[in-house]
Structure formats: C-alpha cells, structure tokens
Coordinates of C-alpha atoms in Angstrom, one line a residue:
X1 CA 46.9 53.9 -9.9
X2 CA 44.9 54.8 -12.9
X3 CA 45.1 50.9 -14.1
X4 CA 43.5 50.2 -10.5
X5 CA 40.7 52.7 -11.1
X6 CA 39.8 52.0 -14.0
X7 CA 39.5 48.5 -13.0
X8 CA 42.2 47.4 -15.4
X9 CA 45.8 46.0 -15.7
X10 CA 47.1 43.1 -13.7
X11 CA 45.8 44.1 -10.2
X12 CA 45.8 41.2 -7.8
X13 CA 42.7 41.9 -5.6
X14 CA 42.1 38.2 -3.2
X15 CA 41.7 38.9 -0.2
X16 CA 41.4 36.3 3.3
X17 CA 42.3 33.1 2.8
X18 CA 41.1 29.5 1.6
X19 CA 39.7 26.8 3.6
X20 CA 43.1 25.3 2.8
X21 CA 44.9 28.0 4.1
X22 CA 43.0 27.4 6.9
X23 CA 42.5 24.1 7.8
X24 CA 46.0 22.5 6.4
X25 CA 48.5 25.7 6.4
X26 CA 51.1 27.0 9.2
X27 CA 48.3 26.5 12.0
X28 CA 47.3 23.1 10.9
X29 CA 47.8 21.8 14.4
X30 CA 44.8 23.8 15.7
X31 CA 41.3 23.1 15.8
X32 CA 39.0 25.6 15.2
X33 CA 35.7 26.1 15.9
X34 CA 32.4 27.9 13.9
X35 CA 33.2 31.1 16.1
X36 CA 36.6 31.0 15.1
X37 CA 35.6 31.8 11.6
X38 CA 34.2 34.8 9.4
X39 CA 33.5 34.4 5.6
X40 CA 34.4 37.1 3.4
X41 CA 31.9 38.7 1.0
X42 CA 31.6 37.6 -2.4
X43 CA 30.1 39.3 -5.3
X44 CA 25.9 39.5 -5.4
X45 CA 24.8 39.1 -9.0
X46 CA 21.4 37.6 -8.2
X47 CA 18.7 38.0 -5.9
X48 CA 17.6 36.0 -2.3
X49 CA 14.5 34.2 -3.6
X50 CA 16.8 32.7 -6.5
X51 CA 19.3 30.9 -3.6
X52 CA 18.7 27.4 -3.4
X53 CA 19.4 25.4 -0.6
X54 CA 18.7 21.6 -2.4
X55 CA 21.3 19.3 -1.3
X56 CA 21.8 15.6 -0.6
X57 CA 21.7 14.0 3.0
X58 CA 22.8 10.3 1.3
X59 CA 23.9 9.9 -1.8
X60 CA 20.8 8.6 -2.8
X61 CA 18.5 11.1 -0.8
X62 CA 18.2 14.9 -1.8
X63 CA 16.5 17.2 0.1
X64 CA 15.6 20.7 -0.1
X65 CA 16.2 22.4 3.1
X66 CA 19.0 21.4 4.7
X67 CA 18.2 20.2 8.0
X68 CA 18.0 17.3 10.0
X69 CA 16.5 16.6 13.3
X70 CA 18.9 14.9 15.7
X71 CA 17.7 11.5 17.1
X72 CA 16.9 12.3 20.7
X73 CA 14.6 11.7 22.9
X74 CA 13.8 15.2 23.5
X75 CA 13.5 16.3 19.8
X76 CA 12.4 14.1 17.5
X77 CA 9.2 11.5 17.7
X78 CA 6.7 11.7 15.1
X79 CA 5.5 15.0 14.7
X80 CA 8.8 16.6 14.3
X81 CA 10.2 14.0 11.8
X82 CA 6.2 14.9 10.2
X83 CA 7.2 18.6 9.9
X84 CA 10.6 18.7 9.4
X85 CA 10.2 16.4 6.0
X86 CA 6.7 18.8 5.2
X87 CA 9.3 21.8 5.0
X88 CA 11.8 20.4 3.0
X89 CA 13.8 18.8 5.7
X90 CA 14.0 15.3 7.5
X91 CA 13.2 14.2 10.7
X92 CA 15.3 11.2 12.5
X93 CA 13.3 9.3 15.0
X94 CA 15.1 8.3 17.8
X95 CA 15.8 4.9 19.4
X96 CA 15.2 5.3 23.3
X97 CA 12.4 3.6 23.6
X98 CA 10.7 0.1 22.4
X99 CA 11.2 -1.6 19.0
X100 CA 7.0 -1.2 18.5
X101 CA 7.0 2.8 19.3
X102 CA 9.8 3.2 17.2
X103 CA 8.0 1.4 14.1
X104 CA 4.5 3.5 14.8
X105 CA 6.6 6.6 14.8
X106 CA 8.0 5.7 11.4
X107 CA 4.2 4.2 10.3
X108 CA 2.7 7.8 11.3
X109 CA 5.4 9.7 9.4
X110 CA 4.6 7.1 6.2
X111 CA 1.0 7.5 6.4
X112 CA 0.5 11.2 7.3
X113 CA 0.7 12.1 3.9
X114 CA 0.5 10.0 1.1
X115 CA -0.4 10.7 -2.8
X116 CA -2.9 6.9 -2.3
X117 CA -3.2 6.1 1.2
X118 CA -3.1 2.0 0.2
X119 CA -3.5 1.6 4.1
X120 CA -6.3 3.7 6.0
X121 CA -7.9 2.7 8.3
X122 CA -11.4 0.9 8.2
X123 CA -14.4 0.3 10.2
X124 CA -17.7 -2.3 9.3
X125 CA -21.4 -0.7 9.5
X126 CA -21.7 -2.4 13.0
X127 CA -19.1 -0.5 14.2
X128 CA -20.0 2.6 16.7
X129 CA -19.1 5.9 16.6
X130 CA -17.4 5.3 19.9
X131 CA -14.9 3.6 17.4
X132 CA -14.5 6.6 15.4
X133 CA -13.7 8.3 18.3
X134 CA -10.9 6.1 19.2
X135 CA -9.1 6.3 15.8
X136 CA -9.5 10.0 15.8
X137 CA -7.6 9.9 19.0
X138 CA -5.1 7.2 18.3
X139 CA -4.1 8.6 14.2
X140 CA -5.8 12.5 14.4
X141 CA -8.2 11.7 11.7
X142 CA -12.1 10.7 11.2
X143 CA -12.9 10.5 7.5
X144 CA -13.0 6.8 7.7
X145 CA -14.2 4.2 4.8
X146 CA -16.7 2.0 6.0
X147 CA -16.3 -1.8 4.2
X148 CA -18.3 -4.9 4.3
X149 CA -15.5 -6.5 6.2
X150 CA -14.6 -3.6 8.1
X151 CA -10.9 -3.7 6.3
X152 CA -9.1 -3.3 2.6
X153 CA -10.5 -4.7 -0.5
X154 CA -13.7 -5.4 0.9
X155 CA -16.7 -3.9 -0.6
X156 CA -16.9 -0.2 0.4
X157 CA -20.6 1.0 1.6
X158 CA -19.8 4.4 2.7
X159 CA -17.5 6.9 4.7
X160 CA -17.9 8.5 7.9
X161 CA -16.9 11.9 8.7
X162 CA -16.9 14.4 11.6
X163 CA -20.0 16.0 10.8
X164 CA -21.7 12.7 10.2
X165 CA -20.9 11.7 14.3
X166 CA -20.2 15.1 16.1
X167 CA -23.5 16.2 17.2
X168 CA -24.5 12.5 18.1
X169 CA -24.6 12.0 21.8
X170 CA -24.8 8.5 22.2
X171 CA -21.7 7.3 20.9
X172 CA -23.5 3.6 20.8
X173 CA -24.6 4.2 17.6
X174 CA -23.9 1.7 14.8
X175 CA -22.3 3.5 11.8
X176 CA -24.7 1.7 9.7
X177 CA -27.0 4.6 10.6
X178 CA -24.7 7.3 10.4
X179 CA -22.1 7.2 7.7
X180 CA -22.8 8.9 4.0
X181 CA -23.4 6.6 1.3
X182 CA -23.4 9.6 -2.0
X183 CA -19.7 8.8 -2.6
X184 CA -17.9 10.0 -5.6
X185 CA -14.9 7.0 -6.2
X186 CA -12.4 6.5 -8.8
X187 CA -11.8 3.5 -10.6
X188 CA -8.6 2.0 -10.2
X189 CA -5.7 2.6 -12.0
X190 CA -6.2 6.1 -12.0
X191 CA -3.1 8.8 -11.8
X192 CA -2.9 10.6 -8.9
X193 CA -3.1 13.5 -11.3
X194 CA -6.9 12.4 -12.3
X195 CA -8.0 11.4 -9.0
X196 CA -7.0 14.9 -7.2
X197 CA -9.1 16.3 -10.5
X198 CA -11.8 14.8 -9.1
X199 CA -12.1 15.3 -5.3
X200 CA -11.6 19.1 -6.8
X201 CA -14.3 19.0 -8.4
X202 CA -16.6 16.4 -6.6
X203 CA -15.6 19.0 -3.2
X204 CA -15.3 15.9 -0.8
X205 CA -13.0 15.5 1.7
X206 CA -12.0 11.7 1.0
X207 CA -11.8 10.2 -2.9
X208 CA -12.4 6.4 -2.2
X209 CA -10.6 4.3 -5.1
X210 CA -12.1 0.9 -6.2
X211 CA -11.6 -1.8 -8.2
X212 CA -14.5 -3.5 -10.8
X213 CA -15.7 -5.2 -7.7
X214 CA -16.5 -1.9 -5.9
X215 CA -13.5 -3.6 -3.4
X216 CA -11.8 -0.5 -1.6
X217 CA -7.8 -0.5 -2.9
X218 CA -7.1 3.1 -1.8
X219 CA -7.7 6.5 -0.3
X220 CA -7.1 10.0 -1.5
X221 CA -7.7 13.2 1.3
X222 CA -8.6 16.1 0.6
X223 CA -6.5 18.2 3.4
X224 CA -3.2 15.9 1.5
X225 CA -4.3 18.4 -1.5
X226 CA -4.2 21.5 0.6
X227 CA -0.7 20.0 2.1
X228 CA 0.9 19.7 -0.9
X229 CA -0.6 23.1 -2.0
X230 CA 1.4 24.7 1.6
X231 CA 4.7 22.7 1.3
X232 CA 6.2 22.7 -2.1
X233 CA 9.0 21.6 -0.8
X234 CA 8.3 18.4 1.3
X235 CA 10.3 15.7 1.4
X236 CA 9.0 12.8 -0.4
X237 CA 9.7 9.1 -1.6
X238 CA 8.6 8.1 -4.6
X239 CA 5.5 7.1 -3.6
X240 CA 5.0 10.5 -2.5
X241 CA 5.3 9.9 0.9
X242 CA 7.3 11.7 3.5
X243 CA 10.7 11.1 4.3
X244 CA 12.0 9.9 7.3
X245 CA 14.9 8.6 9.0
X246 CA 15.2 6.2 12.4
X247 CA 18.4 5.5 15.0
X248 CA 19.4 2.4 15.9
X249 CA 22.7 1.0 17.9
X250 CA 24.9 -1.5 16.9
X251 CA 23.8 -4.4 19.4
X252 CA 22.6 -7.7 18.1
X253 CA 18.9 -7.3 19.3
X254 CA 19.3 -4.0 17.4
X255 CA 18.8 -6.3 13.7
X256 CA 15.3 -6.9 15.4
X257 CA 14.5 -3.4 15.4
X258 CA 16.0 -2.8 12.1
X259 CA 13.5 -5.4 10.2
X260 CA 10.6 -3.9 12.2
X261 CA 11.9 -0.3 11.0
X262 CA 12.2 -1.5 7.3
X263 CA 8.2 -3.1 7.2
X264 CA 7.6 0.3 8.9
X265 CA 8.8 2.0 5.5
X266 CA 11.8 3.9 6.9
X267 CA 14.2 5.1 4.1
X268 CA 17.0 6.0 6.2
X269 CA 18.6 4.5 9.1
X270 CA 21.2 6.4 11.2
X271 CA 23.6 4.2 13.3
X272 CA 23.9 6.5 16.5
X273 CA 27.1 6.2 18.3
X274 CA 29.1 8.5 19.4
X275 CA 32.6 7.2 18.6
X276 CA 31.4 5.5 14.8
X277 CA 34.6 3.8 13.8
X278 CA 34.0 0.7 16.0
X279 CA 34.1 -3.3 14.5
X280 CA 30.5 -3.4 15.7
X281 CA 29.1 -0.4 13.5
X282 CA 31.7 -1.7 10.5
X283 CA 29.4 -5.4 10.8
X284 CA 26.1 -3.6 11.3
X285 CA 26.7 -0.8 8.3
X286 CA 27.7 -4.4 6.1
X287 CA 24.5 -6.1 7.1
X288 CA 22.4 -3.2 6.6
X289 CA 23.3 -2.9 2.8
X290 CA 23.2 -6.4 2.2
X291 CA 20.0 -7.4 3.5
X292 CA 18.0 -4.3 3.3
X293 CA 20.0 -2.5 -0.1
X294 CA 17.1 0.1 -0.6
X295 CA 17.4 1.8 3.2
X296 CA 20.1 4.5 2.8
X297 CA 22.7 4.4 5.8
X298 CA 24.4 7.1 7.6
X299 CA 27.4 6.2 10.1
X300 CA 29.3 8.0 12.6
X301 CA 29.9 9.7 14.1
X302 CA 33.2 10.4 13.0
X303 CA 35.9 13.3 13.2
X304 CA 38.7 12.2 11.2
X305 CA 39.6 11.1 7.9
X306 CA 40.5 7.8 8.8
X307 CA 37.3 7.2 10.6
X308 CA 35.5 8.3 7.9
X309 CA 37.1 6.1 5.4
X310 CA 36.5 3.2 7.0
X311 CA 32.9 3.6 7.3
X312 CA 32.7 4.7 3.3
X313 CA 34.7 1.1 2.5
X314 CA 32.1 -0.9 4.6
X315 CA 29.5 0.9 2.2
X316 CA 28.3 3.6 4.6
X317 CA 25.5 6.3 2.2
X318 CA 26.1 9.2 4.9
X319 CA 28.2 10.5 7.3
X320 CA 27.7 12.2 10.6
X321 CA 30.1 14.7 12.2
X322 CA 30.9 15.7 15.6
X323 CA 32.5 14.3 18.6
X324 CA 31.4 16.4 22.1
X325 CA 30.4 19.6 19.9
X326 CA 26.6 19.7 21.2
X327 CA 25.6 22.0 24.1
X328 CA 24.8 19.3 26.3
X329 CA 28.0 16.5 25.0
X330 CA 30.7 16.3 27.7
X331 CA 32.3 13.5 26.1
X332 CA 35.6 15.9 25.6
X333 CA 35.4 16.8 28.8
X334 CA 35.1 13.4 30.3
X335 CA 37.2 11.4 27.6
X336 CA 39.5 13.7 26.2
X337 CA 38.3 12.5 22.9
X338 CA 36.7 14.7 20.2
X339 CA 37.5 17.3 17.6
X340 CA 36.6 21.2 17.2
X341 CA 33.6 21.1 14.9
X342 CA 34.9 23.4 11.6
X343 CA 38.1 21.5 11.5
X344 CA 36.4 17.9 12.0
X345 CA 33.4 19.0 9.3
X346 CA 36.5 20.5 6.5
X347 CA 39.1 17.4 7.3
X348 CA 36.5 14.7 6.8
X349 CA 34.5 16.3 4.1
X350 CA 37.3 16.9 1.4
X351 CA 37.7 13.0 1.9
X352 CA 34.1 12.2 1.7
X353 CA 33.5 14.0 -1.2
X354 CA 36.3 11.9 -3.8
X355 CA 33.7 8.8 -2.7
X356 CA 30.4 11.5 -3.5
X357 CA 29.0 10.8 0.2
X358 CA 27.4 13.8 2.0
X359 CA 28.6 15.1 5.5
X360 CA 26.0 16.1 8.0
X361 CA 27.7 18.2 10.7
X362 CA 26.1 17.1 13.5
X363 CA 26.2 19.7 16.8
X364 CA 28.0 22.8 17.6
X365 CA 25.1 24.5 16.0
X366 CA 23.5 27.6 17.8
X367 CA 22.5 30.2 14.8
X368 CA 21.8 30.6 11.1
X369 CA 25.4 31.8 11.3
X370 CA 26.4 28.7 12.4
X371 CA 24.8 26.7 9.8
X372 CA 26.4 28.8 6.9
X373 CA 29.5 28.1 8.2
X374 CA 29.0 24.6 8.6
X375 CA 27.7 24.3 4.9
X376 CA 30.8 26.6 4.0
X377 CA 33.9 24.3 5.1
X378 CA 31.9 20.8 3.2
X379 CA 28.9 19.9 5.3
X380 CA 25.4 19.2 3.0
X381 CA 23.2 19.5 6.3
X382 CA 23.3 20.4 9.3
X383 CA 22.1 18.5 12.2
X384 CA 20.0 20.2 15.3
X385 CA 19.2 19.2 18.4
X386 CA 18.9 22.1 21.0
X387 CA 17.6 24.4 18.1
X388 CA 15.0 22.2 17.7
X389 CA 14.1 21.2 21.3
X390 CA 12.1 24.3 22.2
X391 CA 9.5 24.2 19.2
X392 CA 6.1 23.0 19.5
X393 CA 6.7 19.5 17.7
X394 CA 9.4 18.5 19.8
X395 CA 8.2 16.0 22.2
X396 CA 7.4 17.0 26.2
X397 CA 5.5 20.0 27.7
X398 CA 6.3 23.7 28.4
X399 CA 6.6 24.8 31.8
X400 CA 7.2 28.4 33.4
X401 CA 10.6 29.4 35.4
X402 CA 11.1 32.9 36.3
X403 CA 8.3 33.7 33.9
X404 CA 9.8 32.1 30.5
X405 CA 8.6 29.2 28.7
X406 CA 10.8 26.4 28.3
X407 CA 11.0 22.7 27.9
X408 CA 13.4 20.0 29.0
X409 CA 16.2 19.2 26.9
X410 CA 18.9 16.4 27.4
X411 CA 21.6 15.0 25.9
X412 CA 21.5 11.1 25.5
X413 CA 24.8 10.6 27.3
X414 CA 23.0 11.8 30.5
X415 CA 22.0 9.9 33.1
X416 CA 18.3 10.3 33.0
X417 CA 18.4 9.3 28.9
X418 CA 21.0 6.2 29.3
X419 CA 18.4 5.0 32.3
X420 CA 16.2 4.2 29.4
X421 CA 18.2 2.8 26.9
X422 CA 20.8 5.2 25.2
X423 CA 23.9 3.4 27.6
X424 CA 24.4 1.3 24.1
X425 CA 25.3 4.3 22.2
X426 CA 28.6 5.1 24.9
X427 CA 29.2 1.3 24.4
X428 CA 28.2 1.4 28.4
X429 CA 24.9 -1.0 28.1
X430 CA 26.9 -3.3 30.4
X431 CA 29.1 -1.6 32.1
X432 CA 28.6 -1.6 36.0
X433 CA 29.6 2.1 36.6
X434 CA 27.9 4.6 33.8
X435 CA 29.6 7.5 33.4
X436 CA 27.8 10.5 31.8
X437 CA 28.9 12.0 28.6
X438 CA 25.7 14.7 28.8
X439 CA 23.4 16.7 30.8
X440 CA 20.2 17.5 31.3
X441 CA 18.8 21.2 30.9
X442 CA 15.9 23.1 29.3
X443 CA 15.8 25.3 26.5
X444 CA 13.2 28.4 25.7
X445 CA 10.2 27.7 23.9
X446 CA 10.6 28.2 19.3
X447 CA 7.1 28.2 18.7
X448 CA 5.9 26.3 15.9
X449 CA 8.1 24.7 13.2
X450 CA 5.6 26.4 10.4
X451 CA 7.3 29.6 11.5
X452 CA 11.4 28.6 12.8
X453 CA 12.1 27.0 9.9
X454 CA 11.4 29.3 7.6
X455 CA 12.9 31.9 9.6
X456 CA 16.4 29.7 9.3
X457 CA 16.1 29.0 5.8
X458 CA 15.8 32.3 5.3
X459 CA 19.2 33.3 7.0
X460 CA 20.9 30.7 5.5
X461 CA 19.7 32.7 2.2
X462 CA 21.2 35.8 2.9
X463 CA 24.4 34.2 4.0
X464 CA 24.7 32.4 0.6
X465 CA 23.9 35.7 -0.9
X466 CA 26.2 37.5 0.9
X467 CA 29.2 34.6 -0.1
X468 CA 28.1 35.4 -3.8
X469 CA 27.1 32.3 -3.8
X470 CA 23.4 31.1 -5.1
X471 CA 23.5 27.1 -4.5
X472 CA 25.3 24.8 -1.8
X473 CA 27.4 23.1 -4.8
X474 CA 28.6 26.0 -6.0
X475 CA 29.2 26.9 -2.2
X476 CA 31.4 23.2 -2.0
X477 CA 32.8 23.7 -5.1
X478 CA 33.9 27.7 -4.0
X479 CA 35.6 25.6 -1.1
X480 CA 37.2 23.4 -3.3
X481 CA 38.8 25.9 -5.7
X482 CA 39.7 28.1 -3.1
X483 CA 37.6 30.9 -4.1
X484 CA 35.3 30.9 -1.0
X485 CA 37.4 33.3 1.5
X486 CA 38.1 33.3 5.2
X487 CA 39.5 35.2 8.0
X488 CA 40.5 33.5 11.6
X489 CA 38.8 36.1 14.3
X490 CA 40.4 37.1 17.3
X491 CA 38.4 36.9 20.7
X492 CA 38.0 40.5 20.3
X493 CA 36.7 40.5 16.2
X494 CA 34.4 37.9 18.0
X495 CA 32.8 39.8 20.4
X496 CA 32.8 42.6 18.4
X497 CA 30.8 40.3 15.5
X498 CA 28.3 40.5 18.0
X499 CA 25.4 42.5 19.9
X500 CA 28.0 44.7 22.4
X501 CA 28.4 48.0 23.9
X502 CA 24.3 48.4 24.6
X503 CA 22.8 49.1 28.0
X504 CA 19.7 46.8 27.2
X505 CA 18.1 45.1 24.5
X506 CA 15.5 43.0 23.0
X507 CA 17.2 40.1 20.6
X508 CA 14.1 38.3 18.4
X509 CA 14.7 35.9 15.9
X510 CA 11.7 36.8 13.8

C-alpha cells in the first residue's frame, strides 16, 4: 500500500482496453458504432492552443483541420469548398449536375484566392460600366484591369474599381472615361513577398504586374492580403491557391468530365460510389493516375480490408469509409449491405496505414464527439455532410417551419437527387426500376462557417487534450501501441453520457 502511494514499486495501473481489444478480441463478431464507444482519459501535460490537428487527406495532401465536405448536392458548390479550404479544411464539389458547372465551381475555388491571379478578368476602354456590372455579378469582384486588347498581356491602361463606377447612373459609359490611370505596378518577376510590400505601402486595392512591354502578366488583391492575414491556416497548392477536391462516377462519359476538372485546376478527385470495390472504379482509379499523375485520388467507399486493398493495389491516394452510416443512407436498410462505422473506420485503417494512405471516415458523424472518435480508432479526417448542410455556404435557401430555420438536406440515393444524375453512383443509371438508398429532409440553420468551424475544431481540441494526446499521429500511433484506452458503453452509460434527468433546457453549440 505504501509502494502504491508513494507512487512506487511495480504497480500495474492500465485501465479500459485497446482498440485491439476492441475491435479483434472475444466480441470480434460485433460491429460497433461511435456511441458504442468512450475514450479513457490520458495524462494532460500541455495546454489546448498547443494541440494540432495537421493531418493528411492523401498521401500527397496535408491539411490542417481535419475536415472534408461531402460531395452533395446539398452541401458543397463553390462557396463551401471556398471556405472550408480558407479554414484549414477542403471542400469536395459534387457531381450532380453538368460537366461545365462542375469545372466553374472548381475555376471559382482556384481563382478566389490566389498569391498572382495569372488569370483575372479584363475589359478594353470601350467597354461600359454595364460590363463591370456584369462581372461583379457573375465572379463577386470589380477591381478590374483595363488592357488595350481588353484581355492578358495586352498593354494595361488602367483599372477600374467600385468607386470609379458606383455613383455613375448611366451605366452606358465607356470605361475609357472612368477607370484610374495613377497605377502603382510591379515589374515582373517579382516575389510575391516584394509585390505584397508594395500594395502595402502603395495602399491600393489591386498591384498590376507587367512585363518590359507594360503587357499585363498578373494581378495581386489587396483583400487576398487581408485573407491570408484572417486564415493562417488555408489550404493551399503550391501556387498558393486553395485546395479543392471534385466527385465524379465511374461511367465512361465520366473521363469527359475528368479532363474538364483537371484544366479547371482540381487537385483531388473523389470517385463517389457507394459500394467502391467495383471493376469499373478499379479501371477508372488506373486511368486517373496514368493520365493525369499530379491529381491525388481517393476511392471508396469501402468497409472492409479487402475492399480497401484492392483499391490501394490499383494505386488509389485516399480512402473513404462508410457504407449506410449517414443520416439520410438507407442502403443497409434496403440492401442489407454496410458496416457499423467504428468497426469499418478501425478494420480498414490498420490495413491502410502499412501502404501510408489516409482514411476519411465518411458519415455517421453528428458531434465533435463523434469526430474524436473517428480520428481515435485510424481515421485522418472526417467527412460531413448533414453537419454541414445547415450553414450559410451550403447551397439552397432557409425557410421557416414551426418557427425554426432550416434548409433542405438530401441524401444522393434519394429519389429527388438520382432524378438529376446521382442514379450512377447506386450503379442504377440504367436500371428501369430505381430504388432509393436515401431520403430527403431538412436540417436547422449553422450559421456561418467563419463561426462552426471553429467551434468544431475547437472540441476536437479538448478531446485530444483530454486523451493526453497533443497531435493526430501521436493519436494513430496511441492506437497502434495500444496505449490509447477504451470502454464499450452500455445503453444505459450512453444515455447517461448525455444531457438527462432535466425538465427543460436550452443545448447551444457556441
């Protein structure tokens, strides 16, 4: 007793058991479920603001937040892939609509915020400010060079901004007698470095760069400055543009859409389908990475070990995980088919990881909570749909029911989304009868993504502090050793894990 106290002496103190234990020991035969799982506390020895969350989404891509935005209709189009990569994240762009919208969503994600924009766009001096108005509509913007030619590397004569045209009321007006012509430019083959020096100190809102010529080459903004200055974190290429990802299907016109995806700049394609270990997504994954070797792929989705090997051997960069997990998936209830989302996220990530390729658990996913777990038994990111569908970038508008604000949500096995195009990813594009593996619902309004994702990363924090934990590879490699702990809760230890035995109560999330 007095070796124990003094804290000395061979005193065996593990407690719970390892994800092995778990996931492989006496109940082996079960699938289990985030719920079904608690972690056990580890030792803090550092503080919150010192946890990373950096981790890879390919194993070429690393990211720090995260989180990826599921490709659906209902989530994410070009301003959530915009804002998910601004905070650290990545944004995947779904497929259920035409091979052009798809490309212009990528384009707007590529050009919303570059280090040199190399491709703004340009009006001539005989353009009218009716024009401006029309690119302000169509990109958001109206800082626009004005050439000789009215394009790139033609001699600039000046730029036009909002000020220049807002208080002009007929919208006639050539920009000839509008636009500014005191420019402050850079010469090319300036650093970015140089040129942000001097839109600092010239305090303009656009740094046109030129070549001997005075041809325009490139673009530097001024509000990119004050981006870069809000989101330290963003997700960038190495051209210093965002990140983003696109779906596509594994049908032959779907080749088409890849090479217009790959001029659009995307840097990471996800083959969506919900049962990935198919002969058709083995061809596409092998075309992919021989014709287009710098796009990143992630497969799946896949739930097993030997699904997930066989899209590793056909050269796969990702994988994505879940089978009838998400809120609005009935594919287990209709097919029978599936797997419980901790088991299929541990079983195919301690294969995964002898080949170095990241797991994204895709669904299943309902709380900060959830998304420690999900991280704790192997994934690298999690992916969201329905936590995602109620902020302000997702696409669609709010509406009022019994005085809350929601908007629609559905799950691309519905009805409504394979009507336009997601049939291909049930392998149903030509089948006579469709038969729905999703529904269609609504979800409550998030807000903004400026203040939800913080708000989850933030959680996800305090759950990695709270493992003892301050990174997610020591939290995989915790996993590995078997020092990260874990209980199985009974329905009772889950209920009580929650908000219970209150009359009322308010529940905000920040």
């Amino acid at each position: 007793m007095a070796a124990m106290l003094n804290g000395t002496g061979d005193v065996d103190a593990t407690d719970g058991y390892s994800g092995s234990d778990v996931f492989e020991g006496g109940h082996g035969c079960t699938g289990y479920t985030y719920d079904d799982l608690i972690l056990l506390p580890g030792h803090i020895d550092f503080a919150v603001h010192e946890v990373s969350l950096e981790t890879k989404v390919t194993k070429n891509i690393s990211l720090k937040l995260p989180m990826v935005s599921s490709p659906m209709d209902t989530v994410t189009e070009a301003d959530m892939a915009i804002n998910m990569a601004l905070h650290g994240g990545l944004g995947v762009v779904h497929y259920n609509c035409t091979i052009e919208e798809q490309a212009d969503f990528v384009r707007k994600v590529k050009k919303y915020k570059n280090g040199f924009i190399t491709d703004p766009v340009c009006l001539s001096p005989e353009a009218t400010i009716a024009d401006v108005d029309q690119v302000k509509e169509a990109f958001g913007y109206s800082g626009i060079p004005i050439t000789e030619e009215g394009k790139m590397h033609s001699k600039l004569l000046g730029i036009v901004s909002s000020r220049d045209v807002d208080f002009v009321e007929d919208r006639t007006t050539p920009l000839r007698n509008v636009m500014s012509t005191d420019l402050v430019t850079a010469q090319e083959g300036v650093s970015l470095r140089e040129a942000n020096e001097l839109l600092r100190q010239a305090k303009k809102g656009k740094l046109p760069v030129v070549n001997e010529a005075g041809e325009l080459i490139a673009l530097i903004s001024r509000t990119d400055l004050k981006k870069n200055r809000d989101f330290p974190n963003a997700s960038y290429d190495s051209n210093k543009q965002l990140l983003v990802g696109a779906a596509i299907g594994t049908r032959p016109n779907d080749k088409n859409r890849l090479a217009a995806l790959s001029e659009a700049g995307v840097d990471v394609i996800v083959i969506d389908s919900s049962q990935g270990d198919s002969m058709y997504q083995h061809e596409m994954i092998r075309f992919i990475k021989a014709t287009y070797p710098h796009i990143d792929v992630i497969g799946g989705n896949v739930v097993t070990k030997r699904q997930a090997l066989h899209l590793i051997e056909c050269g796969a960069d990702g994988l994505r995980v879940g089978m009838g997990i998400g809120s609005i998936c009935t594919t287990q209830e209709v097919c029978a088919v599936g797997r419980a989302q901790a088991s299929a996220v541990y079983k195919t990530s301690q294969l995964a990881a002898r080949f170095g390729v990241p797991i994204i658990a895709d669904g299943g996913v309902a709380s900060t909570g959830h998304m420690m777990k999900a991280l704790s038994v192997g994934a690298s990111c999690v992916m969201m749909g329905s936590m995602l569908a109620g902020t302000e970038e997702a696409p669609g508008e709010y509406f009022f029911q019994d005085g809350v604000r929601l908007k629609r949500y559905r799950g691309m096995g519905s009805i409504e989304a394979m009507t336009k195009g997601s049939d291909k990813r049930y392998f149903a594009s030509v089948a006579r009868v469709k038969v729905a593996q999703g529904v269609s619902g609504s979800v409550v309004d998030k807000g903004p993504l400026s203040r939800y994702l913080p708000y989850l990363a933030q959680g996800l924090k305090h759950g990695m502090q709270d493992a003892g934990l301050d990174n997610v590879a020591a939290l995989h490699r915790a996993l590995r050793e078997g020092e990260l702990r874990f209980e199985l809760r009974s329905p009772a230890a889950q209920r009580e894990g929650g908000v219970h035995d209150l009359y009322s109560f308010e529940k905000r999330l920040f």
